Amino acid sequence: MDLQQALSELNLVKDKSNLESFFQKYLGKKWLLNEEFSKIKDASIEEKKVLWAKLSEIKNKLSEEYSQKEAEISIMEINEQLKKDIVDISVNPKKYEWWHFNLLAKTRRDLEKIASNMWFIIDYGHEVVTKYENFASVNIPLSHPATEMHDTIYLQEQSPDWENFVFRTHNSAHQVQDIQKYWVPLKLVSPGRCYRFDDMDATHDVMFQYIEWIYIDKNVSIAHFKNYISTLLSAIIWRTVETRIRPCHFPFVEPGFEIDARYEIIDPKTWETSKSKRIELLWAGMIHPNVLKEWWVDPEQRSGFAFGIGISRLAAIRYGIKDIRYFTNGDLRFIKSF
Ligand code: FA5
């Protein structure tokens, strides 16, 4: 067998199928070299040694050249494929759109800015809290309807003597810890997600953004509450809104108030406006003396107000949206219109 002949044939190989034929011819089962090796058995011992060495050298050389060729062809094929697969990943600057915050995040951030400007501390707390923090620490007895399974999302109990954990239903849940952390006088806001097992509709979500404001000091009165709430609402809402304040009962506060709002809904297609129904915007009140005692604050010395606003309802009023589900359903037509 002529090694030079084999090598020049290998040199002419340009693709995988020719390479395969070459392999079958020289190196496969029925290889030419095999024939040469089979002749060794008839040779004398001395000739055997020489022939074996010569054929082994040919075999090694051919195998080495073959492997090199195989690698070359693979790289060549990959490069050809890459040329065909070219994708233009450069972005057309004219098509690039500037991002903006989701309207809920924007409203929450604006609320936080206003709160800092009024010298309120911002503390987000935890989304998973104990049953005590969520209910008893704010004077909600465990027999209260709000503690029932259909309102509260409980975490699975690990053992019978284990304190139940819940997804917080309101941010009032970590006030007991905030008091321990910052003590009084206290001006604090707690923004963040809350969870309730509510049926979803235009004003209810199962997970919603909420912000709680709390102010405790000497001689804090309803007049302070009115002043803060009207400053806050006029800073965050730039549209005409009809508000109504009315007394209500919430165990955390005494007296308690509710503020409802009626606002202008804008039709995104026609830009026509219509009046919304009256919606509950926030609950508030003067912190109940029992709650202050529970927090080791002397109700004879200190008083305070607290209020909790659903940020999605506030954002709906702010931007004239008729249904809070638009904020989270990912509809690009809605997102792009802001
Ligand atoms: C509370 O959670 C009280 N912690 C509020 C409070 C704070 C009272 C301080 C007194 C003192 P309420 O359950 O009403 O109250 O919820 C407060 C606000 O959260 C509502 O006014 C509403 O704006 C919003 N909200 C309540 N449930 C939902 C829901 N499922 N989806 C969206 N927003 C909601």
mmCIF file of C-alpha atoms and ligand atoms in Angstrom:
data_model
loop_
_atom_site.group_PDB
_atom_site.id
_atom_site.type_symbol
_atom_site.label_atom_id
_atom_site.label_comp_id
_atom_site.label_asym_id
_atom_site.label_seq_id
_atom_site.Cartn_x
_atom_site.Cartn_y
_atom_site.Cartn_z
ATOM 1 C CA MET A 1 0.000 0.000 0.000
ATOM 2 C CA ASP A 2 1.302 3.413 -0.944
ATOM 3 C CA LEU A 3 1.183 5.890 1.933
ATOM 4 C CA GLN A 4 1.833 8.907 -0.316
ATOM 5 C CA GLN A 5 -1.048 7.887 -2.568
ATOM 6 C CA ALA A 6 -3.370 7.578 0.450
ATOM 7 C CA LEU A 7 -2.264 10.951 1.831
ATOM 8 C CA SER A 8 -2.803 12.760 -1.466
ATOM 9 C CA GLU A 9 -6.301 11.218 -1.666
ATOM 10 C CA LEU A 10 -6.992 12.481 1.847
ATOM 11 C CA ASN A 11 -5.787 15.896 0.787
ATOM 12 C CA LEU A 12 -8.522 16.076 -1.859
ATOM 13 C CA VAL A 13 -11.298 15.270 0.649
ATOM 14 C CA LYS A 14 -13.519 18.342 1.203
ATOM 15 C CA ASP A 15 -16.643 17.091 2.985
ATOM 16 C CA LYS A 16 -17.944 14.518 5.423
ATOM 17 C CA SER A 17 -19.236 12.011 2.831
ATOM 18 C CA ASN A 18 -15.871 11.839 1.010
ATOM 19 C CA LEU A 19 -14.163 11.517 4.340
ATOM 20 C CA GLU A 20 -16.392 8.555 5.187
ATOM 21 C CA SER A 21 -15.506 6.840 1.850
ATOM 22 C CA PHE A 22 -11.833 7.427 2.539
ATOM 23 C CA PHE A 23 -12.207 5.862 5.971
ATOM 24 C CA GLN A 24 -13.942 2.781 4.553
ATOM 25 C CA LYS A 25 -11.255 2.413 1.895
ATOM 26 C CA TYR A 26 -8.168 2.708 4.092
ATOM 27 C CA LEU A 27 -9.094 2.442 7.743
ATOM 28 C CA GLY A 28 -12.472 0.644 7.962
ATOM 29 C CA LYS A 29 -13.088 -3.092 8.441
ATOM 30 C CA LYS A 30 -12.298 -3.921 4.835
ATOM 31 C CA TRP A 31 -9.392 -1.511 4.742
ATOM 32 C CA LEU A 32 -6.517 -1.867 2.361
ATOM 33 C CA LEU A 33 -4.147 -1.915 5.253
ATOM 34 C CA ASN A 34 -5.871 -5.012 6.534
ATOM 35 C CA GLU A 35 -4.766 -6.905 3.447
ATOM 36 C CA GLU A 36 -1.184 -5.842 4.053
ATOM 37 C CA PHE A 37 -1.382 -6.957 7.675
ATOM 38 C CA SER A 38 -2.803 -10.338 6.653
ATOM 39 C CA LYS A 39 0.322 -10.973 4.529
ATOM 40 C CA ILE A 40 2.510 -10.788 7.634
ATOM 41 C CA LYS A 41 1.547 -14.263 8.794
ATOM 42 C CA ASP A 42 3.331 -15.861 5.770
ATOM 43 C CA ALA A 43 6.569 -13.931 6.287
ATOM 44 C CA SER A 44 9.635 -15.056 8.195
ATOM 45 C CA ILE A 45 10.186 -13.835 11.751
ATOM 46 C CA GLU A 46 12.740 -11.247 10.678
ATOM 47 C CA GLU A 47 10.482 -9.966 7.856
ATOM 48 C CA LYS A 48 7.501 -9.956 10.249
ATOM 49 C CA LYS A 49 9.284 -7.490 12.534
ATOM 50 C CA VAL A 50 10.120 -5.142 9.646
ATOM 51 C CA LEU A 51 6.689 -5.403 8.036
ATOM 52 C CA TRP A 52 4.859 -4.919 11.335
ATOM 53 C CA ALA A 53 6.877 -1.801 12.134
ATOM 54 C CA LYS A 54 6.348 -0.380 8.635
ATOM 55 C CA LEU A 55 2.593 -1.058 8.552
ATOM 56 C CA SER A 56 2.096 0.262 12.078
ATOM 57 C CA GLU A 57 3.871 3.453 11.105
ATOM 58 C CA ILE A 58 1.617 3.808 8.030
ATOM 59 C CA LYS A 59 -1.470 3.098 10.109
ATOM 60 C CA ASN A 60 -0.511 5.646 12.795
ATOM 61 C CA LYS A 61 0.336 8.316 10.230
ATOM 62 C CA LEU A 62 -2.894 7.749 8.306
ATOM 63 C CA SER A 63 -5.016 7.759 11.482
ATOM 64 C CA GLU A 64 -3.373 10.962 12.654
ATOM 65 C CA GLU A 65 -3.891 12.724 9.316
ATOM 66 C CA TYR A 66 -7.436 11.413 9.176
ATOM 67 C CA SER A 67 -8.291 12.871 12.622
ATOM 68 C CA GLN A 68 -6.807 16.202 11.637
ATOM 69 C CA LYS A 69 -8.852 16.244 8.430
ATOM 70 C CA GLU A 70 -12.004 15.312 10.334
ATOM 71 C CA ALA A 71 -11.496 18.281 12.732
ATOM 72 C CA GLU A 72 -10.830 20.647 9.774
ATOM 73 C CA ILE A 73 -14.022 19.551 8.014
ATOM 74 C CA SER A 74 -16.109 19.950 11.198
ATOM 75 C CA ILE A 75 -14.836 23.500 11.723
ATOM 76 C CA MET A 76 -15.422 24.288 8.045
ATOM 77 C CA GLU A 77 -19.009 23.040 8.251
ATOM 78 C CA ILE A 78 -19.693 24.993 11.465
ATOM 79 C CA ASN A 79 -18.330 28.172 9.875
ATOM 80 C CA GLU A 80 -20.483 27.678 6.793
ATOM 81 C CA GLN A 81 -23.560 27.125 8.980
ATOM 82 C CA LEU A 82 -22.724 30.251 10.983
ATOM 83 C CA LYS A 83 -22.547 32.293 7.766
ATOM 84 C CA LYS A 84 -26.050 31.102 6.895
ATOM 85 C CA ASP A 85 -27.397 31.629 10.427
ATOM 86 C CA ILE A 86 -26.439 35.269 10.781
ATOM 87 C CA VAL A 87 -28.993 37.214 12.823
ATOM 88 C CA ASP A 88 -28.847 40.961 13.066
ATOM 89 C CA ILE A 89 -29.028 41.635 16.776
ATOM 90 C CA SER A 90 -28.512 45.394 16.499
ATOM 91 C CA VAL A 91 -31.566 47.255 17.746
ATOM 92 C CA ASN A 92 -33.195 49.760 15.515
ATOM 93 C CA PRO A 93 -33.041 52.888 17.686
ATOM 94 C CA LYS A 94 -36.227 54.203 16.139
ATOM 95 C CA LYS A 95 -38.136 51.173 17.384
ATOM 96 C CA TYR A 96 -36.661 51.287 20.893
ATOM 97 C CA GLU A 97 -39.234 52.269 23.484
ATOM 98 C CA TRP A 98 -38.417 53.852 26.805
ATOM 99 C CA TRP A 99 -39.599 51.776 29.759
ATOM 100 C CA HIS A 100 -41.505 53.212 32.664
ATOM 101 C CA PHE A 101 -42.594 51.890 36.021
ATOM 102 C CA ASN A 102 -45.826 50.009 36.357
ATOM 103 C CA LEU A 103 -48.380 52.577 37.536
ATOM 104 C CA LEU A 104 -48.675 50.804 40.894
ATOM 105 C CA ALA A 105 -44.916 50.979 41.471
ATOM 106 C CA LYS A 106 -44.917 54.620 40.321
ATOM 107 C CA THR A 107 -47.717 55.527 42.728
ATOM 108 C CA ARG A 108 -46.041 53.649 45.578
ATOM 109 C CA ARG A 109 -42.732 55.402 44.950
ATOM 110 C CA ASP A 110 -44.441 58.798 44.812
ATOM 111 C CA LEU A 111 -46.198 58.008 48.103
ATOM 112 C CA GLU A 112 -42.825 57.108 49.616
ATOM 113 C CA LYS A 113 -41.308 60.386 48.368
ATOM 114 C CA ILE A 114 -44.144 62.389 49.892
ATOM 115 C CA ALA A 115 -43.810 60.427 53.153
ATOM 116 C CA SER A 116 -40.064 61.116 53.365
ATOM 117 C CA ASN A 117 -40.671 64.795 52.703
ATOM 118 C CA MET A 118 -43.077 64.769 55.664
ATOM 119 C CA TRP A 119 -40.327 63.102 57.768
ATOM 120 C CA PHE A 120 -41.989 59.685 57.962
ATOM 121 C CA ILE A 121 -39.714 56.622 58.245
ATOM 122 C CA ILE A 122 -40.305 53.973 55.539
ATOM 123 C CA ASP A 123 -40.305 50.338 56.679
ATOM 124 C CA TYR A 124 -41.530 47.506 54.455
ATOM 125 C CA GLY A 125 -41.822 44.800 57.129
ATOM 126 C CA HIS A 126 -42.396 41.143 56.244
ATOM 127 C CA GLU A 127 -45.092 39.638 54.060
ATOM 128 C CA VAL A 128 -45.405 36.555 56.256
ATOM 129 C CA VAL A 129 -46.365 37.374 59.839
ATOM 130 C CA THR A 130 -47.734 35.579 62.866
ATOM 131 C CA LYS A 131 -51.433 35.374 63.624
ATOM 132 C CA TYR A 132 -50.744 37.471 66.723
ATOM 133 C CA GLU A 133 -49.110 40.271 64.697
ATOM 134 C CA ASN A 134 -51.821 40.321 62.056
ATOM 135 C CA PHE A 135 -54.791 40.249 64.455
ATOM 136 C CA ALA A 136 -54.364 40.358 68.254
ATOM 137 C CA SER A 137 -51.604 43.008 68.204
ATOM 138 C CA VAL A 138 -54.056 45.443 66.572
ATOM 139 C CA ASN A 139 -57.017 44.502 68.740
ATOM 140 C CA ILE A 140 -58.682 42.172 66.239
ATOM 141 C CA PRO A 141 -59.935 39.235 68.320
ATOM 142 C CA LEU A 142 -59.338 35.802 66.811
ATOM 143 C CA SER A 143 -63.116 35.400 66.674
ATOM 144 C CA HIS A 144 -63.310 38.355 64.231
ATOM 145 C CA PRO A 145 -64.694 37.451 60.773
ATOM 146 C CA ALA A 146 -61.495 38.785 59.136
ATOM 147 C CA THR A 147 -59.542 35.896 60.658
ATOM 148 C CA GLU A 148 -61.619 33.282 58.861
ATOM 149 C CA MET A 149 -60.188 31.121 56.115
ATOM 150 C CA HIS A 150 -62.112 32.860 53.375
ATOM 151 C CA ASP A 151 -60.396 36.202 54.131
ATOM 152 C CA THR A 152 -56.944 35.172 55.312
ATOM 153 C CA ILE A 153 -54.363 33.015 53.571
ATOM 154 C CA TYR A 154 -52.797 30.764 56.206
ATOM 155 C CA LEU A 155 -49.529 28.892 55.905
ATOM 156 C CA GLN A 156 -49.642 25.212 56.658
ATOM 157 C CA GLU A 157 -49.293 24.430 60.343
ATOM 158 C CA GLN A 158 -46.137 22.456 61.147
ATOM 159 C CA SER A 159 -47.143 21.194 64.570
ATOM 160 C CA PRO A 160 -50.157 21.700 66.883
ATOM 161 C CA ASP A 161 -48.255 23.970 69.279
ATOM 162 C CA TRP A 162 -46.700 26.020 66.501
ATOM 163 C CA GLU A 163 -47.878 29.648 66.116
ATOM 164 C CA ASN A 164 -49.800 29.963 62.824
ATOM 165 C CA PHE A 165 -48.245 32.090 60.140
ATOM 166 C CA VAL A 166 -50.333 34.029 57.638
ATOM 167 C CA PHE A 167 -49.727 36.174 54.595
ATOM 168 C CA ARG A 168 -50.307 39.636 56.053
ATOM 169 C CA THR A 169 -53.784 40.932 55.246
ATOM 170 C CA HIS A 170 -52.735 44.495 56.083
ATOM 171 C CA ASN A 171 -49.526 46.290 57.048
ATOM 172 C CA SER A 172 -50.917 47.109 60.469
ATOM 173 C CA ALA A 173 -49.463 43.637 61.179
ATOM 174 C CA HIS A 174 -45.953 44.844 61.848
ATOM 175 C CA GLN A 175 -46.702 48.009 63.824
ATOM 176 C CA VAL A 176 -46.047 46.131 67.074
ATOM 177 C CA GLN A 177 -42.508 45.434 65.854
ATOM 178 C CA ASP A 178 -42.044 48.934 64.428
ATOM 179 C CA ILE A 179 -42.826 50.411 67.822
ATOM 180 C CA GLN A 180 -40.177 48.188 69.412
ATOM 181 C CA LYS A 181 -37.717 49.108 66.685
ATOM 182 C CA TYR A 182 -38.198 52.890 66.569
ATOM 183 C CA TRP A 183 -40.203 53.635 69.760
ATOM 184 C CA VAL A 184 -42.237 56.855 70.180
ATOM 185 C CA PRO A 185 -42.654 59.550 68.970
ATOM 186 C CA LEU A 186 -43.160 57.642 65.739
ATOM 187 C CA LYS A 187 -43.904 58.791 62.179
ATOM 188 C CA LEU A 188 -43.804 55.752 59.939
ATOM 189 C CA VAL A 189 -45.192 54.408 56.679
ATOM 190 C CA SER A 190 -45.271 50.743 55.694
ATOM 191 C CA PRO A 191 -45.827 50.138 51.986
ATOM 192 C CA GLY A 192 -45.974 46.693 50.390
ATOM 193 C CA ARG A 193 -48.010 43.735 49.266
ATOM 194 C CA CYS A 194 -50.905 42.290 51.228
ATOM 195 C CA TYR A 195 -52.877 39.141 50.561
ATOM 196 C CA ARG A 196 -56.569 38.363 50.986
ATOM 197 C CA PHE A 197 -58.698 35.533 49.792
ATOM 198 C CA ASP A 198 -61.106 37.992 48.125
ATOM 199 C CA ASP A 199 -63.030 37.457 44.897
ATOM 200 C CA MET A 200 -61.309 39.472 42.193
ATOM 201 C CA ASP A 201 -63.285 42.323 40.663
ATOM 202 C CA ALA A 202 -62.792 45.947 39.558
ATOM 203 C CA THR A 203 -61.733 47.026 43.082
ATOM 204 C CA HIS A 204 -60.442 43.788 44.653
ATOM 205 C CA ASP A 205 -57.346 41.743 44.041
ATOM 206 C CA VAL A 206 -55.984 38.723 45.910
ATOM 207 C CA MET A 207 -52.576 40.355 46.195
ATOM 208 C CA PHE A 208 -52.601 44.121 46.379
ATOM 209 C CA GLN A 209 -50.282 46.990 47.217
ATOM 210 C CA TYR A 210 -51.146 48.718 50.466
ATOM 211 C CA ILE A 211 -49.624 51.549 52.468
ATOM 212 C CA GLU A 212 -50.160 52.222 56.130
ATOM 213 C CA TRP A 213 -49.362 55.557 57.789
ATOM 214 C CA ILE A 214 -48.950 55.865 61.525
ATOM 215 C CA TYR A 215 -48.178 58.885 63.707
ATOM 216 C CA ILE A 216 -47.844 58.644 67.506
ATOM 217 C CA ASP A 217 -46.768 61.530 69.705
ATOM 218 C CA LYS A 218 -48.035 63.762 72.503
ATOM 219 C CA ASN A 219 -51.426 65.360 71.768
ATOM 220 C CA VAL A 220 -51.932 63.959 68.277
ATOM 221 C CA SER A 221 -55.560 64.611 67.366
ATOM 222 C CA ILE A 222 -58.103 64.146 64.579
ATOM 223 C CA ALA A 223 -57.105 67.628 63.360
ATOM 224 C CA HIS A 224 -53.586 66.263 62.642
ATOM 225 C CA PHE A 225 -55.089 63.340 60.755
ATOM 226 C CA LYS A 226 -57.259 65.657 58.614
ATOM 227 C CA ASN A 227 -54.323 67.899 57.853
ATOM 228 C CA TYR A 228 -52.000 65.030 56.864
ATOM 229 C CA ILE A 229 -54.567 63.181 54.799
ATOM 230 C CA SER A 230 -55.659 66.243 52.820
ATOM 231 C CA THR A 231 -52.012 67.248 52.161
ATOM 232 C CA LEU A 232 -51.230 63.706 51.046
ATOM 233 C CA LEU A 233 -54.238 63.292 48.778
ATOM 234 C CA SER A 234 -53.758 66.652 47.089
ATOM 235 C CA ALA A 235 -50.059 65.850 46.490
ATOM 236 C CA ILE A 236 -50.699 62.410 44.974
ATOM 237 C CA ILE A 237 -53.918 63.048 43.023
ATOM 238 C CA TRP A 238 -53.943 65.909 40.559
ATOM 239 C CA ARG A 239 -57.489 65.369 39.311
ATOM 240 C CA THR A 240 -60.828 66.447 40.674
ATOM 241 C CA VAL A 241 -62.037 63.872 43.164
ATOM 242 C CA GLU A 242 -65.148 63.878 45.265
ATOM 243 C CA THR A 243 -64.363 62.513 48.739
ATOM 244 C CA ARG A 244 -66.597 61.592 51.618
ATOM 245 C CA ILE A 245 -65.490 60.879 55.160
ATOM 246 C CA ARG A 246 -67.742 58.861 57.432
ATOM 247 C CA PRO A 247 -67.478 57.103 60.782
ATOM 248 C CA CYS A 248 -66.855 53.363 60.792
ATOM 249 C CA HIS A 249 -65.792 50.638 63.167
ATOM 250 C CA PHE A 250 -62.393 49.000 63.002
ATOM 251 C CA PRO A 251 -61.106 47.376 66.240
ATOM 252 C CA PHE A 252 -57.622 48.921 65.805
ATOM 253 C CA VAL A 253 -58.976 52.494 66.161
ATOM 254 C CA GLU A 254 -61.475 54.578 68.097
ATOM 255 C CA PRO A 255 -63.037 56.635 66.582
ATOM 256 C CA GLY A 256 -62.686 55.118 63.123
ATOM 257 C CA PHE A 257 -63.261 56.739 59.726
ATOM 258 C CA GLU A 258 -63.589 55.636 56.182
ATOM 259 C CA ILE A 259 -62.888 57.814 53.162
ATOM 260 C CA ASP A 260 -64.737 57.033 49.954
ATOM 261 C CA ALA A 261 -64.011 58.639 46.620
ATOM 262 C CA ARG A 262 -65.793 59.216 43.335
ATOM 263 C CA TYR A 263 -63.580 60.107 40.390
ATOM 264 C CA GLU A 264 -63.495 60.591 36.637
ATOM 265 C CA ILE A 265 -62.891 57.477 34.547
ATOM 266 C CA ILE A 266 -61.214 58.143 31.204
ATOM 267 C CA ASP A 267 -62.124 55.992 28.210
ATOM 268 C CA PRO A 268 -58.721 55.217 26.629
ATOM 269 C CA LYS A 269 -60.182 55.035 23.093
ATOM 270 C CA THR A 270 -62.289 58.181 22.993
ATOM 271 C CA TRP A 271 -60.776 60.161 25.905
ATOM 272 C CA GLU A 272 -64.324 60.779 27.100
ATOM 273 C CA THR A 273 -64.832 60.859 30.846
ATOM 274 C CA SER A 274 -67.548 59.421 33.022
ATOM 275 C CA LYS A 275 -68.148 59.396 36.781
ATOM 276 C CA SER A 276 -67.128 56.263 38.717
ATOM 277 C CA LYS A 277 -69.136 54.665 41.482
ATOM 278 C CA ARG A 278 -68.137 55.683 44.987
ATOM 279 C CA ILE A 279 -65.262 53.413 46.088
ATOM 280 C CA GLU A 280 -63.751 52.844 49.507
ATOM 281 C CA LEU A 281 -60.279 54.404 49.380
ATOM 282 C CA LEU A 282 -59.008 54.083 52.933
ATOM 283 C CA TRP A 283 -59.755 53.253 56.530
ATOM 284 C CA ALA A 284 -58.376 55.313 59.362
ATOM 285 C CA GLY A 285 -58.767 56.432 62.920
ATOM 286 C CA MET A 286 -57.239 57.343 66.236
ATOM 287 C CA ILE A 287 -55.271 54.367 67.565
ATOM 288 C CA HIS A 288 -57.292 52.534 70.222
ATOM 289 C CA PRO A 289 -55.891 52.922 73.807
ATOM 290 C CA ASN A 290 -55.918 49.119 74.134
ATOM 291 C CA VAL A 291 -53.612 48.874 71.133
ATOM 292 C CA LEU A 292 -51.234 51.456 72.591
ATOM 293 C CA LYS A 293 -51.188 49.452 75.848
ATOM 294 C CA GLU A 294 -50.519 46.253 73.903
ATOM 295 C CA TRP A 295 -47.496 48.061 72.428
ATOM 296 C CA TRP A 296 -46.316 49.214 75.899
ATOM 297 C CA VAL A 297 -47.137 52.861 75.071
ATOM 298 C CA ASP A 298 -48.966 54.822 77.782
ATOM 299 C CA PRO A 299 -52.302 56.065 76.292
ATOM 300 C CA GLU A 300 -52.393 58.811 78.970
ATOM 301 C CA GLN A 301 -49.165 60.255 77.561
ATOM 302 C CA ARG A 302 -49.413 59.520 73.858
ATOM 303 C CA SER A 303 -52.013 59.370 71.159
ATOM 304 C CA GLY A 304 -51.858 58.744 67.462
ATOM 305 C CA PHE A 305 -53.623 58.179 64.196
ATOM 306 C CA ALA A 306 -53.235 55.485 61.580
ATOM 307 C CA PHE A 307 -54.654 54.942 58.118
ATOM 308 C CA GLY A 308 -54.362 52.271 55.469
ATOM 309 C CA ILE A 309 -54.783 52.927 51.754
ATOM 310 C CA GLY A 310 -55.084 50.411 48.947
ATOM 311 C CA ILE A 311 -52.505 51.677 46.423
ATOM 312 C CA SER A 312 -54.292 50.113 43.449
ATOM 313 C CA ARG A 313 -57.481 52.012 44.230
ATOM 314 C CA LEU A 314 -55.479 55.201 44.737
ATOM 315 C CA ALA A 315 -53.696 54.658 41.388
ATOM 316 C CA ALA A 316 -57.071 54.027 39.697
ATOM 317 C CA ILE A 317 -58.278 57.408 40.957
ATOM 318 C CA ARG A 318 -55.005 59.082 40.025
ATOM 319 C CA TYR A 319 -54.981 57.861 36.421
ATOM 320 C CA GLY A 320 -58.749 57.604 35.823
ATOM 321 C CA ILE A 321 -58.760 53.798 35.436
ATOM 322 C CA LYS A 322 -62.007 51.949 35.887
ATOM 323 C CA ASP A 323 -60.668 48.511 36.891
ATOM 324 C CA ILE A 324 -57.606 47.783 39.056
ATOM 325 C CA ARG A 325 -56.976 44.485 37.218
ATOM 326 C CA TYR A 326 -55.562 46.518 34.285
ATOM 327 C CA PHE A 327 -52.496 47.290 36.424
ATOM 328 C CA THR A 328 -51.398 43.673 36.608
ATOM 329 C CA ASN A 329 -52.884 41.779 33.653
ATOM 330 C CA GLY A 330 -49.984 42.674 31.331
ATOM 331 C CA ASP A 331 -52.194 44.042 28.510
ATOM 332 C CA LEU A 332 -49.680 45.886 26.311
ATOM 333 C CA ARG A 333 -52.342 48.232 24.918
ATOM 334 C CA PHE A 334 -52.906 49.497 28.460
ATOM 335 C CA ILE A 335 -49.208 49.630 29.373
ATOM 336 C CA LYS A 336 -48.306 51.528 26.188
ATOM 337 C CA SER A 337 -50.962 54.165 26.731
ATOM 338 C CA PHE A 338 -48.973 55.597 29.680
HETATM 339 C C1 FA5 B 1 -57.525 47.611 56.813
HETATM 340 O O1 FA5 B 1 -56.852 46.712 56.330
HETATM 341 C C2 FA5 B 1 -57.033 48.368 58.022
HETATM 342 N N1 FA5 B 1 -55.770 47.836 58.478
HETATM 343 C C3 FA5 B 1 -56.926 49.829 57.653
HETATM 344 C C4 FA5 B 1 -56.693 50.706 58.829
HETATM 345 C C5 FA5 B 1 -55.428 51.167 59.073
HETATM 346 C C6 FA5 B 1 -57.771 51.035 59.653
HETATM 347 C C7 FA5 B 1 -55.203 51.963 60.167
HETATM 348 C C8 FA5 B 1 -57.530 51.826 60.740
HETATM 349 C C9 FA5 B 1 -56.259 52.283 60.975
HETATM 350 P P1 FA5 B 1 -59.396 47.536 54.992
HETATM 351 O O2 FA5 B 1 -59.664 46.069 55.137
HETATM 352 O O3 FA5 B 1 -60.556 48.366 54.717
HETATM 353 O O4 FA5 B 1 -58.672 48.081 56.278
HETATM 354 O O5 FA5 B 1 -58.328 47.745 53.840
HETATM 355 C C10 FA5 B 1 -57.710 48.994 53.665
HETATM 356 C C11 FA5 B 1 -57.750 49.421 52.230
HETATM 357 O O6 FA5 B 1 -57.104 48.444 51.428
HETATM 358 C C12 FA5 B 1 -59.151 49.534 51.634
HETATM 359 O O7 FA5 B 1 -59.701 50.764 51.959
HETATM 360 C C13 FA5 B 1 -58.880 49.375 50.163
HETATM 361 O O8 FA5 B 1 -58.419 50.590 49.600
HETATM 362 C C14 FA5 B 1 -57.737 48.387 50.165
HETATM 363 N N2 FA5 B 1 -58.169 47.004 49.922
HETATM 364 C C15 FA5 B 1 -58.758 46.154 50.780
HETATM 365 N N3 FA5 B 1 -58.973 44.952 50.235
HETATM 366 C C16 FA5 B 1 -58.492 45.035 48.960
HETATM 367 C C17 FA5 B 1 -58.415 44.128 47.870
HETATM 368 N N4 FA5 B 1 -58.824 42.866 47.951
HETATM 369 N N5 FA5 B 1 -57.861 44.552 46.700
HETATM 370 C C18 FA5 B 1 -57.390 45.823 46.594
HETATM 371 N N6 FA5 B 1 -57.432 46.722 47.579
HETATM 372 C C19 FA5 B 1 -57.977 46.350 48.767
#
